mmCIF file of C-alpha atoms and ligand atoms in Angstrom:
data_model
loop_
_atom_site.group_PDB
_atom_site.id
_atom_site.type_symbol
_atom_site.label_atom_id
_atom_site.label_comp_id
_atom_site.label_asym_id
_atom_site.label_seq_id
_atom_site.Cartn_x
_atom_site.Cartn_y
_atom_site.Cartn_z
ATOM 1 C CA UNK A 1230 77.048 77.516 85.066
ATOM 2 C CA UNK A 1231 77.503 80.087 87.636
ATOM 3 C CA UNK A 1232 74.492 80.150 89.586
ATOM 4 C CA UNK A 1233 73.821 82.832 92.608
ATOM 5 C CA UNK A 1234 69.975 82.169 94.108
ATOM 6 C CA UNK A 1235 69.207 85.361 94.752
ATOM 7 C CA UNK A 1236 66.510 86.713 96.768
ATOM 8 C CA UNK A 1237 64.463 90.047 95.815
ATOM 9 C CA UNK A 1238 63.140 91.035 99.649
ATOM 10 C CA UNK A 1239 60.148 93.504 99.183
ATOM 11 C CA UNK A 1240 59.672 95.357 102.225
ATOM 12 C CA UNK A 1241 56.130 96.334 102.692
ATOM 13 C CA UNK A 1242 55.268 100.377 104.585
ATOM 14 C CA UNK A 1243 56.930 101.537 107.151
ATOM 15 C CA UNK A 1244 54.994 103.967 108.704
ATOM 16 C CA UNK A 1245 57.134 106.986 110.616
ATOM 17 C CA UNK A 1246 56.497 105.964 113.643
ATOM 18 C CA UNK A 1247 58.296 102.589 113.161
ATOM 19 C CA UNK A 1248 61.771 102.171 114.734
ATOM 20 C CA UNK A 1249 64.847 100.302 113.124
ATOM 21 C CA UNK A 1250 64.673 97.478 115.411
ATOM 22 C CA UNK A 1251 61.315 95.902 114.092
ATOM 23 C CA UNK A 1252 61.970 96.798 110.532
ATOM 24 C CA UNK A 1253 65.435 94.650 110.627
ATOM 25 C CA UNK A 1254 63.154 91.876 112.592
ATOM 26 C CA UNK A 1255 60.971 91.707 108.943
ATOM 27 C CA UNK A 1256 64.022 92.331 106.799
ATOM 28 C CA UNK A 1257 65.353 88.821 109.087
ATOM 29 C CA UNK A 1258 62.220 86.941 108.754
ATOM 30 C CA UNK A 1259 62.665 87.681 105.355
ATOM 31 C CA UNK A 1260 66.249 86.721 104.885
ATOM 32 C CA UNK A 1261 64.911 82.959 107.355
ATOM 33 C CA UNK A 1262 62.317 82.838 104.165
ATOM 34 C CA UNK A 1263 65.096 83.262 101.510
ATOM 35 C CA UNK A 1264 67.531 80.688 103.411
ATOM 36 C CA UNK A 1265 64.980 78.293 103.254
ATOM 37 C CA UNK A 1266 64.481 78.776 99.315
ATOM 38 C CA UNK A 1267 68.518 78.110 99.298
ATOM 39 C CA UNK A 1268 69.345 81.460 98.736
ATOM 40 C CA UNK A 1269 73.169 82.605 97.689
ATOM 41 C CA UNK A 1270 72.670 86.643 97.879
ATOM 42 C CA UNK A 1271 69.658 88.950 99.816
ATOM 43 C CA UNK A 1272 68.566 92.329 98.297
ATOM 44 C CA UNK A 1273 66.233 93.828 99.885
ATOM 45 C CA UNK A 1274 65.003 98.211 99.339
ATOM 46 C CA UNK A 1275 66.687 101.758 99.121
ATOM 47 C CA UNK A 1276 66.311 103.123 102.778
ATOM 48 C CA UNK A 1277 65.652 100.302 103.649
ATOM 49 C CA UNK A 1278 65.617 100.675 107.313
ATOM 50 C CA UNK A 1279 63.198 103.455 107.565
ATOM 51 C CA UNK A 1280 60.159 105.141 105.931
ATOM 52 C CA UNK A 1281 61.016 106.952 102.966
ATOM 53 C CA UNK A 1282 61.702 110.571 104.910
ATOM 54 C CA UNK A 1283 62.436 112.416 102.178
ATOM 55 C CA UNK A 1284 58.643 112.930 101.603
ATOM 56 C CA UNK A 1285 58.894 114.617 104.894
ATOM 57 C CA UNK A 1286 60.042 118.759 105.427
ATOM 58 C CA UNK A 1287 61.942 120.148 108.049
ATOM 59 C CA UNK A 1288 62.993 123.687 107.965
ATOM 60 C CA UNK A 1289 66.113 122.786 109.810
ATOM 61 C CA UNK A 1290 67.659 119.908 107.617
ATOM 62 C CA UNK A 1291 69.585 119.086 111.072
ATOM 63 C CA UNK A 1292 66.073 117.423 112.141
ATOM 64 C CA UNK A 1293 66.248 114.367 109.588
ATOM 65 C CA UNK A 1294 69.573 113.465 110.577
ATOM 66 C CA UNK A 1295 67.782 111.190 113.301
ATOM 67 C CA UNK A 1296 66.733 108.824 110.040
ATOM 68 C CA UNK A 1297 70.768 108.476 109.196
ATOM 69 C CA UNK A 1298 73.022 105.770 110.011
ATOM 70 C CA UNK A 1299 76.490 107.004 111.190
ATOM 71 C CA UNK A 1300 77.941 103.681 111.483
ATOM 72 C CA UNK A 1301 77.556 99.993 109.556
ATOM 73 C CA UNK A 1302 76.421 98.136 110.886
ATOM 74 C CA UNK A 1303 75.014 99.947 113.780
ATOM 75 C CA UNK A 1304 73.329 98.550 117.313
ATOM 76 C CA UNK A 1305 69.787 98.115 115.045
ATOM 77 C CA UNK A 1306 71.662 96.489 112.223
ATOM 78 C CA UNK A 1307 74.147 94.108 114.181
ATOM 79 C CA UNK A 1308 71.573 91.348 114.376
ATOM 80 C CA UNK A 1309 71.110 91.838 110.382
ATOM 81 C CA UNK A 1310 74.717 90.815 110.069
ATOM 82 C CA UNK A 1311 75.132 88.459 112.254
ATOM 83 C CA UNK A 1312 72.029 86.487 110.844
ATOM 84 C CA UNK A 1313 73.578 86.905 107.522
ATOM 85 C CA UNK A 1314 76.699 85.841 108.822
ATOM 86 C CA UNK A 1315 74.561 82.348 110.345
ATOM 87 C CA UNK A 1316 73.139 82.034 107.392
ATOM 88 C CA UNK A 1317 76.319 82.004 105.145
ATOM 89 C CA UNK A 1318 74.498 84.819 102.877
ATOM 90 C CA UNK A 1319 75.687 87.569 101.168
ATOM 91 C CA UNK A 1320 73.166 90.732 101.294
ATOM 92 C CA UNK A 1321 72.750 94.195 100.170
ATOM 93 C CA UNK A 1322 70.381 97.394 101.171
ATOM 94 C CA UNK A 1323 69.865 101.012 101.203
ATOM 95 C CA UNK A 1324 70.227 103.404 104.006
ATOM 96 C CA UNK A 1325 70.302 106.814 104.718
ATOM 97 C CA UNK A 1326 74.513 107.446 105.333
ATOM 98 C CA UNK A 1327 75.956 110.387 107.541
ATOM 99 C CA UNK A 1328 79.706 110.483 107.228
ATOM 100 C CA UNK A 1329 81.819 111.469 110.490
ATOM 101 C CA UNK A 1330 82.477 114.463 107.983
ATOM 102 C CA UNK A 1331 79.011 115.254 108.459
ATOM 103 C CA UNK A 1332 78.264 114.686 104.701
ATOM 104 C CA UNK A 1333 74.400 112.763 103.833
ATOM 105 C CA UNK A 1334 74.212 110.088 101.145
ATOM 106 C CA UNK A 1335 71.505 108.502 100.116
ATOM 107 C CA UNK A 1336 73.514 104.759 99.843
ATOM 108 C CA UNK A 1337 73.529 101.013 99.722
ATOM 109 C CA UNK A 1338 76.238 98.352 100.497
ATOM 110 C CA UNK A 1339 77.158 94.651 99.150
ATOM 111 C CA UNK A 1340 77.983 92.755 102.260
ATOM 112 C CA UNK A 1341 79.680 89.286 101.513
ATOM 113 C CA UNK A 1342 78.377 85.982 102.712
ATOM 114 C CA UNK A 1343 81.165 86.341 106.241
ATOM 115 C CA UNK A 1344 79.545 89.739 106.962
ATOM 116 C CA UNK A 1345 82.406 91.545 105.479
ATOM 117 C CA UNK A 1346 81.193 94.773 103.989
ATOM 118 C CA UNK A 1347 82.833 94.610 100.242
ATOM 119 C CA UNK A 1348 81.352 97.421 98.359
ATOM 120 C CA UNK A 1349 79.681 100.566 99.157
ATOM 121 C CA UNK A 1350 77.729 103.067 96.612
ATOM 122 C CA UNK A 1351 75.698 106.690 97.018
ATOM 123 C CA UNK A 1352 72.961 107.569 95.146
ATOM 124 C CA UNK A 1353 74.131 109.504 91.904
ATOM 125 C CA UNK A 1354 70.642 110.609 90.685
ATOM 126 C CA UNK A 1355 68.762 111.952 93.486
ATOM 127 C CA UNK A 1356 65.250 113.294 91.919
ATOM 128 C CA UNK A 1357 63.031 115.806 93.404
ATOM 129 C CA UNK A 1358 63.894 119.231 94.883
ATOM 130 C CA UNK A 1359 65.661 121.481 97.845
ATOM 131 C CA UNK A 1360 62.502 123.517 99.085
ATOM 132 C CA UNK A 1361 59.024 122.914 100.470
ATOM 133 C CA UNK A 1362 56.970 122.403 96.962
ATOM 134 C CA UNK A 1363 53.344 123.541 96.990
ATOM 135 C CA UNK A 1364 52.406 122.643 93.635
ATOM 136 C CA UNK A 1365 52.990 118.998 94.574
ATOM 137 C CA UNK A 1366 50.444 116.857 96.069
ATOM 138 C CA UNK A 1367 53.266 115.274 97.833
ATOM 139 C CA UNK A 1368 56.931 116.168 98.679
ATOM 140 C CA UNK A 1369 60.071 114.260 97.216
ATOM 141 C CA UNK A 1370 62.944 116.100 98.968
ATOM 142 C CA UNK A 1371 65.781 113.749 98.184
ATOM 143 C CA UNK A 1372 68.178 117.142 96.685
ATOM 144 C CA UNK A 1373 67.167 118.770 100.423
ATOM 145 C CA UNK A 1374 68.697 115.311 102.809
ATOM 146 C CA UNK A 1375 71.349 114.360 99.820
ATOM 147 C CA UNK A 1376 74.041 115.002 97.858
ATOM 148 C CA UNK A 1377 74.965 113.718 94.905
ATOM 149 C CA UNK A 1378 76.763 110.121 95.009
ATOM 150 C CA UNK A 1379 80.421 110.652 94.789
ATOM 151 C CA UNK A 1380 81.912 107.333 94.210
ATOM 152 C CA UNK A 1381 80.848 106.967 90.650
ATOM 153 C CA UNK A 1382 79.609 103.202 89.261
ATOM 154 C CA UNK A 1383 82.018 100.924 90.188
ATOM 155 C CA UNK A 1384 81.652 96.740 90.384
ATOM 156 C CA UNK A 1385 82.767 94.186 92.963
ATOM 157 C CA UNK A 1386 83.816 90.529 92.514
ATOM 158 C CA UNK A 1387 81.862 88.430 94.368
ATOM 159 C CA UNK A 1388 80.294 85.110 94.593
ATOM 160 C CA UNK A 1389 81.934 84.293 91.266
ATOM 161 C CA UNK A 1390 80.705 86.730 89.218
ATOM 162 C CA UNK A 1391 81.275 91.023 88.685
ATOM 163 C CA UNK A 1392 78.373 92.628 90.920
ATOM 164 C CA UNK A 1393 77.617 96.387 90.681
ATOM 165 C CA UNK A 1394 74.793 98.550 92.551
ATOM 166 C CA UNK A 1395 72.574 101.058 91.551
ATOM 167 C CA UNK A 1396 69.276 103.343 93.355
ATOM 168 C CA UNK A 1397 66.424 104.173 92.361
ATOM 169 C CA UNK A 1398 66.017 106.649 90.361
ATOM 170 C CA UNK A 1399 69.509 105.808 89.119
ATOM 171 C CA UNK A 1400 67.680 102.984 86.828
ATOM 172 C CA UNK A 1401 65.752 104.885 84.662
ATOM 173 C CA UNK A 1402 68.952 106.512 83.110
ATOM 174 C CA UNK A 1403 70.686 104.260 80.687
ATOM 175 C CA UNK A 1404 74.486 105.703 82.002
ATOM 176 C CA UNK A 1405 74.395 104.148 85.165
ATOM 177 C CA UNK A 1406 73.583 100.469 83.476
ATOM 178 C CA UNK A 1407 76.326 101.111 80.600
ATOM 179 C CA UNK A 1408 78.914 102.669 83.382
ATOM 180 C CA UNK A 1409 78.906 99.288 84.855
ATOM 181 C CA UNK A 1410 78.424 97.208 81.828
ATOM 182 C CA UNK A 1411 81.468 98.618 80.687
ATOM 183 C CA UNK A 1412 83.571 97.314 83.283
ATOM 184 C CA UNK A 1413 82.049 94.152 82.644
ATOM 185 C CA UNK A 1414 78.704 93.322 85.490
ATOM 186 C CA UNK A 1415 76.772 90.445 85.179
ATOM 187 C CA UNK A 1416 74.446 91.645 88.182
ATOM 188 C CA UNK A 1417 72.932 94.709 89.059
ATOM 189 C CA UNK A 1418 70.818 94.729 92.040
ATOM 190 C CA UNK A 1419 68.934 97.728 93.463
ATOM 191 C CA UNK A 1420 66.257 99.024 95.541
ATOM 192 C CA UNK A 1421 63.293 101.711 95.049
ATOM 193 C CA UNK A 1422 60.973 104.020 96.834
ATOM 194 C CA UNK A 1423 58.788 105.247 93.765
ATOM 195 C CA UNK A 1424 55.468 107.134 94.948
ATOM 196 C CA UNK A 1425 52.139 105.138 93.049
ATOM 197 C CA UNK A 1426 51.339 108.425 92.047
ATOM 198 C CA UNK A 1427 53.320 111.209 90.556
ATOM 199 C CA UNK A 1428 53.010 114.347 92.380
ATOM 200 C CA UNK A 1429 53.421 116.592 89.580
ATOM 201 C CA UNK A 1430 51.180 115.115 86.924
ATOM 202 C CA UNK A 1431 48.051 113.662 88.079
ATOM 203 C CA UNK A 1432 47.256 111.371 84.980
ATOM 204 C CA UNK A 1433 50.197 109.649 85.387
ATOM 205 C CA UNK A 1434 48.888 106.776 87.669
ATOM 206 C CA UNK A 1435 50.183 103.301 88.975
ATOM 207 C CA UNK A 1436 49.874 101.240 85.311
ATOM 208 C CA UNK A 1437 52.441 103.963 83.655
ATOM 209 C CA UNK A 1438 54.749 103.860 86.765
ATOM 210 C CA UNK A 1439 55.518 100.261 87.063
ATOM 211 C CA UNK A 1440 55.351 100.657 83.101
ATOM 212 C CA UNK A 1441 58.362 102.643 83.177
ATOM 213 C CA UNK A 1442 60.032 101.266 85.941
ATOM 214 C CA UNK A 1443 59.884 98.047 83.890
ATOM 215 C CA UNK A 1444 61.272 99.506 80.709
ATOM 216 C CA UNK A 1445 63.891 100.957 82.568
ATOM 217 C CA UNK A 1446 65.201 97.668 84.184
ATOM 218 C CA UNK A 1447 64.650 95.480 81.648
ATOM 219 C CA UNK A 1448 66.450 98.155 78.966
ATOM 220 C CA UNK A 1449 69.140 98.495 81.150
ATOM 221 C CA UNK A 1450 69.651 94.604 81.273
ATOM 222 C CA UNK A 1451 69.320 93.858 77.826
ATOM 223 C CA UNK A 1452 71.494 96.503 76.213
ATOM 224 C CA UNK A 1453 74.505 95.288 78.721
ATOM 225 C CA UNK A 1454 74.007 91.734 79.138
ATOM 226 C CA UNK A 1455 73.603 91.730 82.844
ATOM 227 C CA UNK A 1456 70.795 90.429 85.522
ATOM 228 C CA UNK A 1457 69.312 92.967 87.088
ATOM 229 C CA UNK A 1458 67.601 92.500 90.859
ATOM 230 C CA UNK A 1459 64.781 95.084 91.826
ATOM 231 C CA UNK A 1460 63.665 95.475 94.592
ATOM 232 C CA UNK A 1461 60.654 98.155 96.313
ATOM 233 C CA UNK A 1462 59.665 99.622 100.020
ATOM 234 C CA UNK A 1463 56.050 99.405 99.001
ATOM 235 C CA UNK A 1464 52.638 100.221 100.327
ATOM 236 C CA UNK A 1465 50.976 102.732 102.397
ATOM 237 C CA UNK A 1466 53.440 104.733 104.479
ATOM 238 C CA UNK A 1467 51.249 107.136 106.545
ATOM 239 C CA UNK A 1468 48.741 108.008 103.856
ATOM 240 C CA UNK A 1469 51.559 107.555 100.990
ATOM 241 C CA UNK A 1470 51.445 105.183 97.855
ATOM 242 C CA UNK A 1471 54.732 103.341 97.355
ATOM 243 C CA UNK A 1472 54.186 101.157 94.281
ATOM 244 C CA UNK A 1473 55.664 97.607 93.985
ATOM 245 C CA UNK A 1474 57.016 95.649 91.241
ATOM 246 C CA UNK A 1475 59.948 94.266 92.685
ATOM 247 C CA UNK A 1476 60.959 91.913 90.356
ATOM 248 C CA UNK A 1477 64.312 89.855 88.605
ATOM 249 C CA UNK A 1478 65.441 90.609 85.434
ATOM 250 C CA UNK A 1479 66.873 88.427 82.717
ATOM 251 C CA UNK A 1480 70.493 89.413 80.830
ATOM 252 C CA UNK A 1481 67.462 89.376 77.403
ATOM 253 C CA UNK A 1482 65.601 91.744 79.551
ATOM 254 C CA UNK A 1483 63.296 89.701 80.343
ATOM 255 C CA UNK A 1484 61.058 89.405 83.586
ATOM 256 C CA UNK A 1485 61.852 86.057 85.088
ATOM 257 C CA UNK A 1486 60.580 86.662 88.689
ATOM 258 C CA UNK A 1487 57.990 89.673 89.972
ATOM 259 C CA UNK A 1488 56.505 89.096 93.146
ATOM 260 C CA UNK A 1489 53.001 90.521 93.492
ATOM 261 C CA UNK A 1490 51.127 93.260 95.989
ATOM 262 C CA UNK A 1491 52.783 95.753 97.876
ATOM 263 C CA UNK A 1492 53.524 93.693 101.394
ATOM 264 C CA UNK A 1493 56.750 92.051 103.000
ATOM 265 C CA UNK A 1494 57.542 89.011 100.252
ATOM 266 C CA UNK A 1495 60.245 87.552 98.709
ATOM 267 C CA UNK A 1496 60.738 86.262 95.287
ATOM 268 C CA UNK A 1497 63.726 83.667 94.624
ATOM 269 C CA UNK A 1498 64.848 82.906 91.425
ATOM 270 C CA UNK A 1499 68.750 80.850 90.051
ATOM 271 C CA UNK A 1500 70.625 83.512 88.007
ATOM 272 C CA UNK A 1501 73.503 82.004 86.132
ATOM 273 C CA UNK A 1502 76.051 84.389 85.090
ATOM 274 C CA UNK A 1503 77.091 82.440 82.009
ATOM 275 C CA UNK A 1504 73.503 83.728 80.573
ATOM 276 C CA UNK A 1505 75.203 87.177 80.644
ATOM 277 C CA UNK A 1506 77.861 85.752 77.592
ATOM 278 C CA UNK A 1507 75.637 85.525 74.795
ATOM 279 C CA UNK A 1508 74.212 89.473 74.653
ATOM 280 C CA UNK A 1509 78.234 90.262 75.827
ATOM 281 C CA UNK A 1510 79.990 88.345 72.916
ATOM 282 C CA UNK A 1511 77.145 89.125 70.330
ATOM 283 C CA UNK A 1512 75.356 92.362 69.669
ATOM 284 C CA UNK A 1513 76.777 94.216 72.565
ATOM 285 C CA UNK A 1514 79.850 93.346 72.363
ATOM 286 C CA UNK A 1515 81.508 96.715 73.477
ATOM 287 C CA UNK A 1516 84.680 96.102 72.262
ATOM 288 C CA UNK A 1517 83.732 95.683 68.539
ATOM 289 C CA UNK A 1518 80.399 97.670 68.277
ATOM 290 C CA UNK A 1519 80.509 100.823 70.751
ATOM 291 C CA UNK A 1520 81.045 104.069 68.566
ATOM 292 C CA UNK A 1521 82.184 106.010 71.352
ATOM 293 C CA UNK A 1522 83.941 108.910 69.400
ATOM 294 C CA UNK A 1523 79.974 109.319 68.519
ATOM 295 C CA UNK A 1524 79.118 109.533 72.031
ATOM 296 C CA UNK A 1525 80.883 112.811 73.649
ATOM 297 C CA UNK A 1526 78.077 114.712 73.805
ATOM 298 C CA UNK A 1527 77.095 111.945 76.775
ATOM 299 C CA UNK A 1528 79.651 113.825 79.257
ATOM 300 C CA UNK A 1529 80.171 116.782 77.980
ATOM 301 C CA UNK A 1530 79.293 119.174 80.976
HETATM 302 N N1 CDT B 2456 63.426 107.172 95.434
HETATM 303 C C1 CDT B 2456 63.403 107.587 94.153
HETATM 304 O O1 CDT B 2456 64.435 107.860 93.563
HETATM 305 N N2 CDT B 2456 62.183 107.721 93.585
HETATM 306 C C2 CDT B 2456 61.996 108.257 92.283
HETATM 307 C C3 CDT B 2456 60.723 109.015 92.260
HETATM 308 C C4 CDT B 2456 60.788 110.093 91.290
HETATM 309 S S1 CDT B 2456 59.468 111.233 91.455
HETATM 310 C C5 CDT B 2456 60.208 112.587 92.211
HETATM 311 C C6 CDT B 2456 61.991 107.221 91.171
HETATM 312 O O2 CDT B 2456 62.616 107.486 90.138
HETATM 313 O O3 CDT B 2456 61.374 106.175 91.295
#
């Protein structure tokens, strides 16, 4: 067995008038609460560390770079690692990323149990649009604050096992899972921001979201043998819905942890790696079964 206790840490709203330093005070309650469920490895939301801006339009893009980090960890987030550090626990979370290039990612980070940062990934899929919608009944501006993840998919060794990240919106497309499946992860773990709602198409409420959001994970898992570690920002930020579901997913795609409601919780469940061999030897083993002379059309620009 290779066993990592890993801890899904739901953040609940944070409104826009919040500041870092009390949102890393829950996201450190939270990590007390995981260490004293024995946990290996914290994952806690995309953008963590704010309220999810990118509903939010400036005419000037300049004006959001106030919800970027330039450095990791920063004076807010020092007292994330070093309770990490205390703690002996690995973590990982989003945050908004401004490069001393002056570049914006939307991007999360695998930090190893001595507070060494070990892998680093940007947002490849960033959904929504550049200008000020008006057809929307609320704004997702992600292609305005972003660009595009350039680092690709790539997996880190850690705690014993092959660990690889993904955001978002990243996990409803089945090429991000099999990216990383293909260079052999056992655990995916990522964070979300999805609206309740969607803003484009009314009838499609709350029950169809976390529908989807389910398939997605639990797809992705199955088809590539790996965990996969959910985790939402949920709630009410400033009059907008951010579903929950944060949940942990089997390597048979199934649901073996979702914590309930839409507030700060966290949700602790054993994953052992060796439970990614059977789907990995078997039915997708890549090796013998993949086609991939089939698949060109996949990349074909
Ligand atoms: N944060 C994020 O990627 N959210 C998207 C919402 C899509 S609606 C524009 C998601 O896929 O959950």
């Amino acid at each position: 067995m290779r066993v990592i206790r890993t801890a899904a840490a739901q953040l609940g709203p944070i409104q826009k008038a919040e500041d870092r330093d009390g949102v890393v005070a829950r996201m450190i309650a939270l990590m007390d609460e995981a260490k004293r469920q024995d946990a290996d490895l914290i994952v806690y939301p995309e953008l963590a560390l704010t309220t999810f801006f990118p509903r939010w339009y400036h005419e000037d893009r300049a004006e959001a770079d106030h919800w970027f980090e330039r450095e990791m960890p920063g004076p807010a987030t020092a007292p994330l690692f070093a309770r990490a550090r205390e703690h002996g626990m690995a973590m990982s979370f989003g945050y908004a990323e401004l490069t001393p290039e002056g570049r914006h990612f939307n991007t999360a980070i695998l930090v190893d149990r001595d507070g060494t940062i070990v892998g680093k990934y940007r947002k490849v899929h960033l959904p929504g649009h550049v200008e000020f919608d008006h057809e929307r009944s609320h704004q997702h501006l992600e292609k305005r604050y972003f660009e595009p993840g350039d680092l690709g998919f790539p997996v880190w060794r850690m705690l014993g096992g092959i660990l690889g990240m993904c955001i978002c919106n990243d996990r409803r497309w089945p090429e991000t899972y099999r990216v990383m499946g293909l260079q052999g992860v056992e655990m995916v773990v990522l964070g979300f921001n999805t609206p309740s709602v969607n803003g484009q198409r009314s009838a499609e409420g709350l029950e169809d979201r976390l529908f989807h959001h389910r398939l997605s994970v639990q797809a992705g898992a199955y088809q590539n043998g790996t965990w996969v570690v959910a985790v939402a920002k949920a709630g009410d930020e400033d009059g907008h819905p951010l579903m929950g579901g944060t949940l942990i997913c089997d390597p048979n795609g199934k649901i073996v942890a979702e914590l309930p409601g839409e507030a700060d919780g966290v949700i602790v469940h054993a994953c052992d790696l060796d439970e990614t061999r059977f789907g990995k030897e078997t039915i997708f083993d890549f090796a013998r079964h993949r086609r991939p002379e089939h698949y060109g059309r996949i990349t074909a620009q």
